[in-house]
Amino acid sequence: TQVKVCGVTTEDDAQFAAEAGATFIGMILWPKSKRSISLEQGKKVAAAARAAGAEPVGVFVSENAQEIVSACEEVGLEYAQLHGDASRDALKDIPNRLKVIYVMNSSPEGELQTPLPGQDDSTVNNVITGEQGWRKASDWMSRGRRTVDYILVDGINPGSGETVDWSKLKVPRGASKKGWILAGGLEAGNVGEALGQLHPNIVDVASGVTMNDGVQKDPERVKAFM
């Protein structure tokens, strides 16, 4: 299982997380997060991550497709993580050259609250029903990009450190090209249990490896998580 360390804000944090074994280094480029960084800082963090052998990821929440693509080009990113309704809605307009991690939120009881990539009520209910079903299916296929590289399942309040009921979580397997990522309240003390129950391709940790300020990464906690 691979590891993604998210909410990384400095080059040093990116380097030691990657050297400890992280495959992905997530940077929050949405300006309203306490862990957000500027595009200029993002370039430095991304370079440090790559130099240490990890893939940098830009996290977006309310940005549109043009803003997401522009930010990824400026920072030099191949991966964009779509974390909010607005950024998820932008999926159809994001070019296929950009790899996408699509976030789905789960209730504390393990019920997914987010539509699958490219779906809304009209497409889910009406794709192939009725005498015009074939036409609706054709329309659905022409609405732009719907494929994503990974599905990431997180809690309702991302970054809060809250877990969901893993025993009831139904993961949308097959909805992405490369697999799925588990996030939400993971730390060294519970990640083994999460892996044993759910077998995700990747586990994502943020608050579970920070210092007391909730931002800077703690090298000892990162090593313990690995």
N, CA, C and O of each residue as an XYZ file, in Angstrom:
904
protein
N       0.848     -1.200      0.000
C       0.000      0.000      0.000
C       0.878      1.243      0.000
O       1.866      1.326      0.729
N       0.497      2.207     -0.833
C       1.254      3.453     -0.910
C       0.702      4.484      0.078
O      -0.404      4.337      0.598
N       1.500      5.532      0.323
C       1.122      6.567      1.280
C       1.150      7.933      0.616
O       2.080      8.263     -0.121
N       0.114      8.727      0.888
C       0.076     10.130      0.471
C       0.067     10.983      1.739
O      -0.817     10.838      2.583
N       1.040     11.860      1.866
C       1.080     12.811      2.974
C       0.559     14.135      2.444
O       1.129     14.702      1.511
N      -0.528     14.632      3.036
C      -1.195     15.813      2.500
C      -1.049     17.017      3.429
O      -0.719     16.882      4.607
N      -1.303     18.193      2.866
C      -1.189     19.423      3.631
C       0.248     19.815      3.895
O       0.539     20.466      4.899
N       1.159     19.426      3.001
C       2.579     19.746      3.162
C       2.807     21.203      2.742
O       2.326     21.640      1.697
N       3.542     21.941      3.566
C       3.700     23.389      3.326
C       5.137     23.821      3.088
O       5.364     24.943      2.637
N       6.115     22.970      3.376
C       7.517     23.379      3.233
C       8.312     22.336      2.451
O       7.908     21.179      2.330
N       9.440     22.776      1.929
C      10.336     21.874      1.207
C      10.893     20.789      2.118
O      11.006     19.630      1.718
N      11.243     21.170      3.347
C      11.799     20.200      4.292
C      10.784     19.100      4.603
O      11.126     17.918      4.641
N       9.526     19.506      4.826
C       8.491     18.513      5.117
C       8.290     17.569      3.932
O       8.122     16.363      4.111
N       8.310     18.129      2.721
C       8.149     17.308      1.521
C       9.300     16.313      1.399
O       9.094     15.143      1.078
N      10.501     16.793      1.659
C      11.674     15.933      1.507
C      11.664     14.786      2.497
O      11.855     13.634      2.107
N      11.444     15.081      3.786
C      11.547     13.957      4.727
C      10.354     13.016      4.638
O      10.485     11.826      4.923
N       9.176     13.538      4.241
C       8.033     12.638      4.051
C       8.288     11.679      2.893
O       7.987     10.488      2.976
N       8.849     12.219      1.810
C       9.167     11.380      0.652
C      10.270     10.386      0.987
O      10.194      9.220      0.600
N      11.281     10.833      1.695
C      12.382      9.945      2.052
C      11.938      8.863      3.037
O      12.513      7.776      3.084
N      10.897      9.182      3.828
C      10.365      8.188      4.775
C       9.526      7.129      4.069
O       9.269      6.063      4.630
N       9.094      7.420      2.824
C       8.357      6.424      2.063
C       7.087      6.886      1.388
O       6.411      6.085      0.742
N       6.737      8.169      1.521
C       5.524      8.663      0.870
C       5.678      8.636     -0.646
O       6.705      9.045     -1.188
N       4.641      8.149     -1.318
C       4.628      8.120     -2.782
C       4.096      9.430     -3.348
O       4.530      9.882     -4.407
N       3.136     10.045     -2.618
C       2.524     11.299     -3.046
C       2.656     12.347     -1.944
O       2.545     12.043     -0.757
N       2.896     13.583     -2.365
C       2.958     14.728     -1.446
C       1.875     15.719     -1.862
O       1.936     16.295     -2.948
N       0.882     15.915     -0.993
C      -0.228     16.803     -1.314
C       0.000     18.215     -0.808
O       0.435     18.421      0.325
N      -0.300     19.181     -1.659
C      -0.172     20.601     -1.314
C      -1.526     21.263     -1.525
O      -2.131     21.102     -2.584
N      -2.006     21.997     -0.543
C      -3.306     22.643     -0.655
C      -3.123     24.018     -1.301
O      -2.531     24.924     -0.714
N      -3.638     24.149     -2.509
C      -3.505     25.398     -3.260
C      -4.768     26.248     -3.176
O      -4.834     27.326     -3.767
N      -5.765     25.767     -2.446
C      -6.980     26.542     -2.156
C      -6.651     27.507     -1.018
O      -6.221     27.064      0.046
N      -6.841     28.807     -1.211
C      -6.293     29.790     -0.258
C      -6.954     29.844      1.113
O      -6.416     30.490      2.012
N      -8.096     29.195      1.310
C      -8.809     29.363      2.579
C      -8.495     28.293      3.628
O      -9.119     28.264      4.689
N      -7.544     27.427      3.341
C      -7.157     26.396      4.308
C      -6.001     26.883      5.170
O      -5.167     27.671      4.725
N      -5.962     26.401      6.415
C      -4.837     26.772      7.291
C      -3.535     26.156      6.797
O      -2.451     26.578      7.200
N      -3.642     25.156      5.925
C      -2.441     24.529      5.375
C      -2.182     24.944      3.931
O      -1.402     24.292      3.237
N      -2.822     26.017      3.465
C      -2.651     26.428      2.064
C      -1.287     27.080      1.850
O      -0.700     27.666      2.760
N      -0.811     26.955      0.621
C       0.434     27.624      0.236
C       0.227     28.326     -1.100
O      -0.689     27.991     -1.852
N       1.077     29.293     -1.386
C       1.007     30.035     -2.641
C       1.533     29.181     -3.784
O       2.199     28.170     -3.561
N       1.230     29.594     -5.005
C       1.750     28.866     -6.162
C       3.274     28.926     -6.187
O       3.925     27.961     -6.587
N       3.843     30.041     -5.767
C       5.300     30.180     -5.746
C       5.920     29.184     -4.769
O       6.914     28.529     -5.083
N       5.316     29.078     -3.572
C       5.796     28.086     -2.607
C       5.522     26.673     -3.109
O       6.303     25.753     -2.863
N       4.407     26.511     -3.815
C       4.067     25.214     -4.378
C       5.141     24.698     -5.320
O       5.442     23.504     -5.322
N       5.717     25.577     -6.115
C       6.805     25.172     -7.017
C       7.965     24.569     -6.232
O       8.535     23.553     -6.631
N       8.310     25.206     -5.109
C       9.443     24.745     -4.299
C       9.132     23.405     -3.629
O       9.974     22.508     -3.596
N       7.911     23.281     -3.096
C       7.524     22.028     -2.447
C       7.464     20.892     -3.468
O       7.914     19.779     -3.196
N       6.906     21.183     -4.645
C       6.816     20.167     -5.694
C       8.202     19.704     -6.127
O       8.428     18.510     -6.325
N       9.122     20.640     -6.274
C      10.484     20.292     -6.680
C      11.163     19.431     -5.619
O      11.871     18.477     -5.943
N      10.944     19.776     -4.348
C      11.548     19.003     -3.260
C      10.974     17.593     -3.220
O      11.702     16.625     -2.999
N       9.657     17.480     -3.436
C       9.019     16.162     -3.441
C       9.595     15.294     -4.555
O       9.951     14.137     -4.330
N       9.684     15.859     -5.753
C      10.203     15.090     -6.895
C      11.661     14.693     -6.688
O      12.063     13.577     -7.018
N      12.445     15.613     -6.142
C      13.862     15.321     -5.928
C      14.048     14.148     -4.971
O      15.044     13.428     -5.043
N      13.071     13.963     -4.068
C      13.154     12.869     -3.093
C      12.373     11.641     -3.547
O      12.259     10.669     -2.800
N      11.829     11.677     -4.774
C      11.213     10.487     -5.347
C       9.714     10.367     -5.208
O       9.161      9.296     -5.456
N       9.022     11.462     -4.809
C       7.562     11.414     -4.654
C       6.882     12.269     -5.718
O       7.506     13.125     -6.346
N       5.596     12.020     -5.905
C       4.797     12.763     -6.892
C       3.997     13.853     -6.166
O       3.209     13.535     -5.276
N       4.180     15.126     -6.526
C       3.399     16.191     -5.886
C       1.976     16.261     -6.449
O       1.743     15.995     -7.628
N       1.032     16.626     -5.575
C      -0.384     16.719     -5.928
C      -0.912     18.074     -5.468
O      -0.659     18.484     -4.335
N      -1.644     18.774     -6.338
C      -2.283     20.022     -5.956
C      -3.725     19.774     -5.543
O      -4.473     19.105     -6.257
N      -4.122     20.315     -4.384
C      -5.477     20.114     -3.865
C      -6.299     21.382     -4.101
O      -5.885     22.487     -3.749
N      -7.488     21.189     -4.712
C      -8.370     22.307     -5.055
C      -9.765     22.079     -4.474
O     -10.203     20.940     -4.310
N     -10.461     23.190     -4.163
C     -11.780     23.077     -3.541
C     -12.847     23.841     -4.311
O     -13.870     23.272     -4.694
N     -12.608     25.138     -4.540
C     -13.635     25.970     -5.179
C     -13.208     26.510     -6.541
O     -13.916     27.325     -7.131
N     -12.064     26.066     -7.041
C     -11.550     26.576     -8.303
C     -12.263     25.947     -9.499
O     -12.730     24.810     -9.425
N     -12.341     26.699    -10.604
C     -12.901     26.148    -11.838
C     -11.796     25.474    -12.648
O     -10.625     25.501    -12.269
N     -12.187     24.870    -13.766
C     -11.225     24.092    -14.555
C     -10.053     24.940    -15.027
O      -8.902     24.508    -14.959
N     -10.345     26.149    -15.505
C      -9.273     27.015    -16.004
C      -8.278     27.341    -14.890
O      -7.068     27.331    -15.113
N      -8.789     27.627    -13.699
C      -7.911     27.953    -12.566
C      -7.093     26.742    -12.138
O      -5.921     26.872    -11.784
N      -7.706     25.571    -12.170
C      -6.993     24.350    -11.786
C      -5.868     24.048    -12.766
O      -4.737     23.781    -12.360
N      -6.179     24.089    -14.051
C      -5.172     23.799    -15.075
C      -4.043     24.822    -15.032
O      -2.869     24.465    -15.127
N      -4.402     26.093    -14.888
C      -3.400     27.155    -14.836
C      -2.462     26.975    -13.642
O      -1.246     27.112    -13.779
N      -3.029     26.668    -12.472
C      -2.213     26.473    -11.272
C      -1.288     25.279    -11.435
O      -0.115     25.345    -11.068
N      -1.810     24.186    -11.986
C      -0.984     22.990    -12.168
C       0.153     23.252    -13.149
O       1.270     22.771    -12.953
N      -0.127     24.006    -14.193
C       0.928     24.334    -15.159
C       1.992     25.218    -14.520
O       3.186     25.023    -14.744
N       1.553     26.195    -13.721
C       2.518     27.119    -13.100
C       3.390     26.406    -12.071
O       4.594     26.651    -12.001
N       2.788     25.528    -11.277
C       3.536     24.832    -10.231
C       4.324     23.657    -10.809
O       5.351     23.261    -10.258
N       3.835     23.101    -11.926
C       4.479     21.947    -12.533
C       3.947     20.642    -11.984
O       4.717     19.769    -11.582
N       2.613     20.506    -11.965
C       1.973     19.334    -11.387
C       1.315     18.482    -12.456
O       0.765     18.995    -13.430
N       1.380     17.167    -12.258
C       0.676     16.230    -13.130
C      -0.615     15.740    -12.489
O      -1.466     15.176    -13.176
N      -0.777     15.949    -11.162
C      -1.950     15.478    -10.430
C      -2.699     16.644     -9.804
O      -2.105     17.520     -9.175
N      -4.044     16.636     -9.993
C      -4.933     17.583     -9.321
C      -5.933     16.792     -8.489
O      -6.520     15.821     -8.966
N      -6.122     17.216     -7.239
C      -7.108     16.579     -6.361
C      -8.317     17.504     -6.242
O      -8.188     18.655     -5.826
N      -9.488     16.994     -6.608
C     -10.718     17.795     -6.633
C     -11.496     17.520     -5.352
O     -12.086     16.453     -5.185
N     -11.487     18.507     -4.445
C     -11.952     18.269     -3.084
C     -13.302     18.898     -2.758
O     -13.922     18.509     -1.769
N     -13.779     19.847     -3.543
C     -15.041     20.512     -3.246
C     -16.006     20.395     -4.406
O     -15.634     19.943     -5.489
N     -17.256     20.804     -4.181
C     -18.278     20.682     -5.228
C     -17.879     21.419     -6.500
O     -18.039     20.892     -7.601
N     -17.361     22.636     -6.353
C     -17.015     23.431     -7.534
C     -15.896     22.780     -8.332
O     -15.966     22.701     -9.558
N     -14.867     22.316     -7.639
C     -13.755     21.690     -8.372
C     -14.172     20.345     -8.953
O     -13.718     19.973    -10.035
N     -15.036     19.607     -8.242
C     -15.533     18.345     -8.818
C     -16.362     18.618    -10.069
O     -16.273     17.873    -11.044
N     -17.164     19.676    -10.049
C     -17.960     20.034    -11.221
C     -17.080     20.388    -12.416
O     -17.512     20.290    -13.564
N     -15.846     20.798    -12.139
C     -14.922     21.194    -13.210
C     -14.328     19.999    -13.941
O     -13.669     20.169    -14.967
N     -14.552     18.788    -13.426
C     -13.910     17.600    -14.005
C     -14.110     17.505    -15.510
O     -13.168     17.207    -16.245
N     -15.340     17.759    -15.976
C     -15.650     17.559    -17.396
C     -14.804     18.435    -18.295
O     -14.634     18.124    -19.474
N     -14.264     19.538    -17.757
C     -13.491     20.480    -18.569
C     -11.987     20.386    -18.322
O     -11.222     21.182    -18.867
N     -11.561     19.434    -17.517
C     -10.134     19.275    -17.246
C      -9.524     18.336    -18.294
O     -10.026     17.227    -18.483
N      -8.471     18.750    -18.967
C      -7.900     17.922    -20.039
C      -7.344     16.609    -19.494
O      -6.917     16.529    -18.343
N      -7.358     15.590    -20.339
C      -6.923     14.260    -19.919
C      -5.439     14.185    -19.602
O      -4.991     13.233    -18.963
N      -4.674     15.171    -20.037
C      -3.243     15.139    -19.722
C      -2.993     15.335    -18.221
O      -1.927     14.984    -17.716
N      -3.974     15.893    -17.517
C      -3.857     16.102    -16.081
C      -4.508     14.930    -15.349
O      -5.684     14.635    -15.560
N      -3.746     14.271    -14.497
C      -4.287     13.158    -13.721
C      -5.144     13.709    -12.574
O      -4.827     14.746    -11.991
N      -6.226     13.003    -12.264
C      -7.201     13.523    -11.297
C      -7.446     12.542    -10.152
O      -7.667     11.351    -10.368
N      -7.402     13.074     -8.928
C      -7.875     12.381     -7.729
C      -9.196     13.032     -7.353
O      -9.243     14.228     -7.063
N     -10.264     12.253     -7.358
C     -11.626     12.760     -7.158
C     -12.080     12.388     -5.756
O     -12.145     11.206     -5.417
N     -12.396     13.391     -4.936
C     -12.731     13.148     -3.539
C     -14.232     12.931     -3.368
O     -15.050     13.705     -3.865
N     -14.570     11.861     -2.656
C     -15.948     11.581     -2.270
C     -16.031     11.598     -0.753
O     -15.198     10.994     -0.077
N     -17.022     12.280     -0.218
C     -17.163     12.419      1.230
C     -18.128     11.387      1.789
O     -19.161     11.090      1.190
N     -17.775     10.847      2.944
C     -18.604      9.862      3.623
C     -19.130     10.435      4.929
O     -18.439     11.197      5.604
N     -20.355     10.065      5.283
C     -20.893     10.413      6.594
C     -20.143      9.615      7.659
O     -19.466      8.641      7.330
N     -20.252     10.013      8.933
C     -19.601      9.228      9.999
C     -20.055      7.771     10.013
O     -19.337      6.896     10.495
N     -21.259      7.515      9.479
C     -21.793      6.157      9.442
C     -21.301      5.348      8.239
O     -21.679      4.188      8.076
N     -20.461      5.955      7.400
C     -19.900      5.224      6.270
C     -20.716      5.302      4.995
O     -20.497      4.510      4.079
N     -21.665      6.248      4.913
C     -22.488      6.401      3.710
C     -21.910      7.501      2.825
O     -21.718      8.628      3.281
N     -21.635      7.183      1.575
C     -21.067      8.164      0.651
C     -22.104      9.231      0.317
O     -23.261      8.925      0.030
N     -21.668     10.491      0.360
C     -22.567     11.622      0.156
C     -22.346     12.326     -1.186
O     -23.057     13.278     -1.510
N     -21.380     11.870     -1.955
C     -20.949     12.571     -3.165
C     -21.256     11.733     -4.404
O     -21.020     10.525     -4.397
N     -21.783     12.353     -5.480
C     -21.996     11.593     -6.721
C     -20.681     11.057     -7.279
O     -19.613     11.623     -7.046
N     -20.781      9.967     -8.013
C     -19.610      9.450     -8.709
C     -19.152     10.443     -9.775
O     -19.926     11.312    -10.176
N     -17.915     10.330    -10.238
C     -17.429     11.260    -11.263
C     -18.344     11.317    -12.473
O     -18.695     10.287    -13.049
N     -18.726     12.530    -12.855
C     -19.533     12.720    -14.049
C     -21.007     12.462    -13.865
O     -21.766     12.551    -14.831
N     -21.444     12.143    -12.652
C     -22.848     11.836    -12.427
C     -23.551     12.967    -11.684
O     -22.953     13.654    -10.856
N     -24.827     13.144    -11.995
C     -25.718     13.961    -11.192
C     -27.070     13.250    -11.216
O     -27.198     12.178    -11.807
N     -28.053     13.830    -10.594
C     -29.347     13.135    -10.503
C     -29.917     12.794    -11.869
O     -30.479     11.715    -12.057
N     -29.775     13.711    -12.831
C     -30.384     13.473    -14.134
C     -29.677     12.343    -14.875
O     -30.320     11.512    -15.516
N     -28.334     12.321    -14.780
C     -27.635     11.273    -15.521
C     -27.803      9.918    -14.849
O     -27.939      8.902    -15.531
N     -27.794      9.890    -13.522
C     -27.938      8.614    -12.830
C     -29.294      7.990    -13.119
O     -29.387      6.791    -13.381
N     -30.335      8.794    -13.072
C     -31.689      8.262    -13.172
C     -32.147      8.045    -14.608
O     -33.049      7.245    -14.855
N     -31.538      8.742    -15.550
C     -32.118      8.771    -16.886
C     -31.191      8.325    -18.011
O     -31.492      8.534    -19.186
N     -30.078      7.718    -17.660
C     -29.109      7.404    -18.711
C     -29.689      6.500    -19.792
O     -29.557      6.785    -20.982
N     -30.327      5.417    -19.382
C     -30.798      4.473    -20.410
C     -32.259      4.093    -20.190
O     -32.667      2.997    -20.575
N     -33.051      4.964    -19.584
C     -34.457      4.639    -19.365
C     -35.326      5.326    -20.404
O     -34.963      6.370    -20.946
N     -36.463      4.734    -20.670
C     -37.415      5.348    -21.600
C     -37.033      5.139    -23.043
O     -35.970      4.600    -23.354
N     -37.915      5.573    -23.918
C     -37.687      5.329    -25.347
C     -36.540      6.159    -25.900
O     -35.976      5.818    -26.940
N     -36.183      7.254    -25.212
C     -35.048      8.066    -25.648
C     -33.770      7.698    -24.885
O     -32.803      8.459    -24.862
N     -33.789      6.516    -24.262
C     -32.649      6.127    -23.450
C     -31.331      6.145    -24.195
O     -30.318      6.608    -23.671
N     -31.346      5.637    -25.428
C     -30.093      5.606    -26.190
C     -29.568      7.018    -26.425
O     -28.358      7.246    -26.407
N     -30.488      7.975    -26.648
C     -30.064      9.354    -26.901
C     -29.468      9.969    -25.637
O     -28.478     10.699    -25.692
N     -30.094      9.659    -24.485
C     -29.576     10.198    -23.239
C     -28.200      9.622    -22.933
O     -27.318     10.332    -22.450
N     -28.019      8.340    -23.215
C     -26.707      7.739    -22.996
C     -25.651      8.405    -23.870
O     -24.528      8.659    -23.433
N     -26.039      8.682    -25.121
C     -25.116      9.363    -26.024
C     -24.784     10.763    -25.508
O     -23.630     11.191    -25.551
N     -25.797     11.467    -25.023
C     -25.559     12.800    -24.466
C     -24.610     12.720    -23.272
O     -23.716     13.551    -23.113
N     -24.825     11.702    -22.436
C     -23.996     11.542    -21.250
C     -22.534     11.356    -21.632
O     -21.639     11.930    -21.011
N     -22.304     10.543    -22.665
C     -20.936     10.272    -23.095
C     -20.270     11.510    -23.674
O     -19.043     11.606    -23.661
N     -21.046     12.458    -24.179
C     -20.466     13.628    -24.834
C     -20.354     14.832    -23.911
O     -20.036     15.932    -24.363
N     -20.611     14.635    -22.632
C     -20.590     15.772    -21.707
C     -19.201     16.132    -21.215
O     -19.066     16.968    -20.322
N     -18.182     15.534    -21.766
C     -16.829     15.851    -21.340
C     -16.249     14.744    -20.473
O     -16.840     13.677    -20.307
N     -15.092     15.029    -19.935
C     -14.355     14.023    -19.185
C     -15.146     13.516    -17.976
O     -15.754     14.290    -17.237
N     -15.118     12.196    -17.800
C     -15.716     11.591    -16.605
C     -14.749     10.622    -15.930
O     -15.038     10.123    -14.842
N     -13.618     10.350    -16.552
C     -12.674      9.380    -16.003
C     -11.719     10.059    -15.024
O     -11.268     11.181    -15.254
N     -11.422      9.362    -13.934
C     -10.469      9.857    -12.945
C      -9.451      8.761    -12.653
O      -9.704      7.582    -12.901
N      -8.309      9.160    -12.128
C      -7.250      8.194    -11.847
C      -7.474      7.488    -10.512
O      -7.298      6.274    -10.407
N      -7.862      8.256     -9.497
C      -8.151      7.684     -8.190
C      -9.421      8.300     -7.608
O      -9.714      9.475     -7.834
N     -10.166      7.500     -6.861
C     -11.217      7.991     -5.975
C     -10.610      8.096     -4.581
O      -9.963      7.155     -4.120
N     -10.809      9.222     -3.904
C     -10.360      9.379     -2.519
C     -11.593      9.497     -1.641
O     -12.436     10.364     -1.872
N     -11.709      8.642     -0.641
C     -12.844      8.679      0.281
C     -12.394      9.324      1.588
O     -11.463      8.851      2.240
N     -13.069     10.414      1.960
C     -12.732     11.183      3.160
C     -14.005     11.403      3.956
O     -15.095     11.089      3.480
N     -13.880     11.938      5.158
C     -15.038     12.268      5.966
C     -15.728     13.528      5.476
O     -15.304     14.145      4.498
N     -16.794     13.901      6.164
C     -17.552     15.096      5.803
C     -16.731     16.361      6.022
O     -16.884     17.340      5.292
N     -15.855     16.339      7.035
C     -15.032     17.510      7.362
C     -13.562     17.179      7.127
O     -12.847     16.843      8.071
N     -13.099     17.270      5.868
C     -11.716     16.914      5.556
C     -10.722     17.716      6.393
O     -10.897     18.913      6.619
N      -9.682     17.030      6.843
C      -8.657     17.693      7.624
C      -8.976     17.773      9.105
O      -8.177     18.296      9.883
N     -10.149     17.255      9.511
C     -10.572     17.362     10.907
C      -9.977     16.272     11.788
O      -9.994     16.379     13.014
N      -9.451     15.223     11.161
C      -8.948     14.101     11.937
C     -10.024     13.125     12.358
O      -9.763     12.237     13.170
N     -11.242     13.268     11.821
C     -12.349     12.388     12.190
C     -12.387     11.177     11.254
O     -12.241     11.311     10.039
N     -12.585      9.997     11.842
C     -12.714      8.791     11.028
C     -14.183      8.529     10.715
O     -15.074      9.142     11.303
N     -14.422      7.617      9.790
C     -15.784      7.156      9.507
C     -15.878      5.691      9.928
O     -14.868      5.066     10.252
N     -17.082      5.155      9.920
C     -17.287      3.758     10.297
C     -16.804      2.872      9.152
O     -17.520      2.653      8.175
N     -15.575      2.365      9.288
C     -14.976      1.579      8.203
C     -15.749      0.297      7.939
O     -15.748     -0.197      6.811
N     -16.403     -0.247      8.945
C     -17.107     -1.521      8.770
C     -18.318     -1.381      7.846
O     -18.772     -2.364      7.260
N     -18.840     -0.156      7.715
C     -20.022      0.062      6.881
C     -19.709      0.766      5.562
O     -20.588      0.924      4.715
N     -18.465      1.185      5.392
C     -18.090      1.954      4.205
C     -18.108      1.064      2.961
O     -17.435      0.034      2.911
N     -18.885      1.473      1.966
C     -18.937      0.752      0.686
C     -18.148      1.561     -0.332
O     -18.571      2.639     -0.751
N     -17.013      1.035     -0.719
C     -16.105      1.765     -1.599
C     -16.529      1.573     -3.052
O     -16.809      0.447     -3.462
N     -16.582      2.653     -3.844
C     -16.980      2.532     -5.253
C     -15.859      1.976     -6.123
O     -15.264      2.696     -6.924
N     -15.581      0.695     -5.956
C     -14.505      0.071     -6.743
C     -14.878      0.063     -8.233
O     -16.040     -0.123     -8.595
N     -13.890      0.263     -9.066
C     -14.129      0.268    -10.497
C     -14.521      1.625    -11.050
O     -14.723      1.772    -12.255
N     -14.631      2.636    -10.165
C     -15.035      3.970    -10.622
C     -13.840      4.834    -10.999
O     -14.002      6.008    -11.330
N     -12.640      4.260    -10.952
C     -11.438      5.010    -11.301
C     -10.460      4.094    -12.018
O     -10.621      2.873    -12.004
N      -9.460      4.672    -12.635
C      -8.528      3.891    -13.448
C      -7.490      3.133    -12.622
O      -7.062      2.041    -12.998
N      -7.088      3.724    -11.489
C      -5.946      3.161    -10.763
C      -6.274      2.644     -9.371
O      -5.434      1.997     -8.744
N      -7.485      2.915     -8.871
C      -7.814      2.416     -7.545
C      -8.374      3.507     -6.651
O      -8.885      4.519     -7.129
N      -8.270      3.285     -5.323
C      -8.872      4.246     -4.409
C      -7.973      4.533     -3.219
O      -7.084      3.754     -2.874
N      -8.239      5.682     -2.602
C      -7.429      6.209     -1.509
C      -8.330      6.394     -0.294
O      -9.438      6.918     -0.413
N      -7.857      5.963      0.874
C      -8.602      6.189      2.118
C      -7.969      7.337      2.888
O      -6.757      7.366      3.102
N      -8.809      8.288      3.305
C      -8.359      9.419      4.120
C      -9.327      9.581      5.284
O     -10.371      8.931      5.335
N      -8.967     10.457      6.218
C      -9.882     10.788      7.301
C      -9.505     10.167      8.625
O      -9.853      9.019      8.900
N      -8.790     10.923      9.454
C      -8.499     10.483     10.810
C      -7.459      9.389     10.933
O      -7.354      8.755     11.983
N      -6.686      9.153      9.878
C      -5.667      8.102      9.949
C      -4.443      8.579     10.715
O      -4.038      9.737     10.612
N      -3.870      7.674     11.477
C      -2.640      7.942     12.223
C      -1.937      6.614     12.430
O      -2.451      5.564     12.043
N      -0.753      6.662     13.045
C       0.026      5.432     13.214
C      -0.747      4.364     13.989
O      -0.581      3.171     13.735
N      -1.591      4.789     14.932
C      -2.280      3.842     15.791
C      -3.454      3.121     15.152
O      -3.895      2.097     15.675
N      -3.975      3.620     14.039
C      -5.150      2.963     13.452
C      -5.003      2.597     11.981
O      -5.889      1.952     11.421
N      -3.911      2.991     11.348
C      -3.788      2.741      9.910
C      -3.712      1.245      9.601
O      -4.184      0.805      8.552
N      -3.120      0.455     10.513
C      -3.060     -0.986     10.288
C      -4.446     -1.616     10.260
O      -4.733     -2.478      9.430
N      -5.304     -1.171     11.186
C      -6.680     -1.669     11.216
C      -7.422     -1.277      9.942
O      -8.155     -2.083      9.370
N      -7.226     -0.020      9.496
C      -7.882      0.455      8.270
C      -7.454     -0.379      7.066
O      -8.283     -0.755      6.238
N      -6.175     -0.662      6.976
C      -5.671     -1.470      5.857
C      -6.242     -2.879      5.898
O      -6.582     -3.450      4.862
N      -6.346     -3.442      7.105
C      -6.862     -4.793      7.239
C      -8.331     -4.910      6.869
O      -8.764     -5.927      6.328
N      -9.103     -3.852      7.168
C     -10.535     -3.890      6.877
C     -10.863     -3.570      5.432
O     -11.721     -4.211      4.827
N     -10.172     -2.565      4.871
C     -10.624     -1.991      3.605
C      -9.681     -2.216      2.419
O     -10.112     -2.134      1.268
N      -8.438     -2.489      2.677
C      -7.458     -2.753      1.603
C      -7.410     -1.650      0.538
O      -7.497     -1.956     -0.651
N      -7.276     -0.396      0.923
C      -7.148      0.664     -0.087
C      -5.811      0.553     -0.820
O      -4.862     -0.045     -0.314
N      -5.750      1.134     -2.011
C      -4.486      1.169     -2.747
C      -3.503      2.147     -2.122
O      -2.290      1.941     -2.147
N      -4.062      3.225     -1.556
C      -3.253      4.292     -0.957
C      -3.940      4.752      0.322
O      -5.169      4.801      0.377
N      -3.166      5.091      1.352
C      -3.715      5.759      2.535
C      -3.189      7.191      2.562
O      -2.037      7.452      2.216
N      -4.055      8.110      2.980
C      -3.766      9.545      2.945
C      -3.774     10.079      4.377
O      -4.754      9.903      5.101
N      -2.707     10.716      4.774
C      -2.610     11.247      6.141
C      -2.226     12.722      6.104
O      -1.390     13.140      5.303
N      -2.851     13.502      6.987
C      -2.523     14.931      7.096
C      -2.364     15.280      8.571
O      -1.244     15.357      9.076
N      -3.491     15.494      9.267
C      -3.419     15.887     10.676
C      -2.788     14.804     11.545
O      -2.274     15.097     12.625
N      -2.823     13.569     11.087
C      -2.267     12.465     11.873
C      -0.760     12.462     11.982
O      -0.198     11.665     12.734
N      -0.085     13.343     11.241
C       1.390     13.391     11.307
C       1.906     14.813     11.491
O       3.032     15.123     11.099
N       1.079     15.687     12.091
C       1.519     17.064     12.275
C       2.044     17.310     13.686
O       1.833     16.517     14.603
N       2.736     18.439     13.821
C       3.112     18.958     15.139
C       1.847     19.488     15.826
O       0.744     19.353     15.295
N       2.013     20.085     16.997
C       0.876     20.622     17.746
C       0.164     21.759     17.022
O      -1.008     22.023     17.289
N       0.863     22.438     16.103
C       0.223     23.549     15.377
C      -0.746     23.060     14.305
O      -1.473     23.861     13.718
N      -0.765     21.747     14.042
C      -1.671     21.198     13.047
C      -1.261     21.458     11.611
O      -2.011     21.143     10.687
N      -0.084     22.027     11.410
C       0.374     22.368     10.058
C       1.700     21.685      9.744
O       1.777     20.848      8.845
N       2.732     22.043     10.481
C       4.058     21.483     10.216
C       4.069     19.986     10.501
O       3.486     19.525     11.482
N       4.734     19.240      9.637
C       4.804     17.793      9.807
C       5.850     17.421     10.865
O       6.902     18.052     10.969
N       5.537     16.395     11.635
C       6.403     15.893     12.693
C       7.162     14.675     12.157
O       6.544     13.647     11.881
N       8.468     14.766     12.007
C       9.229     13.658     11.417
C       9.017     12.331     12.138
O       8.949     11.282     11.498
N       8.915     12.370     13.459
C       8.728     11.126     14.211
C       7.361     10.500     13.941
O       7.241      9.281     13.822
N       6.332     11.346     13.845
C       4.981     10.827     13.568
C       4.890     10.294     12.140
O       4.195      9.311     11.880
N       5.606     10.959     11.206
C       5.639     10.472      9.829
C       6.289      9.098      9.771
O       5.777      8.186      9.122
N       7.426      8.955     10.457
C       8.120      7.654     10.461
C       7.263      6.580     11.099
O       7.217      5.449     10.615
N       6.580      6.928     12.191
C       5.716      5.951     12.869
C       4.576      5.506     11.981
O       4.189      4.337     11.995
N       4.034      6.438     11.205
C       2.926      6.112     10.286
C       3.387      5.140      9.223
O       2.669      4.202      8.877
N       4.583      5.361      8.702
C       5.115      4.487      7.644
C       5.348      3.075      8.174
O       5.792      2.202      7.429
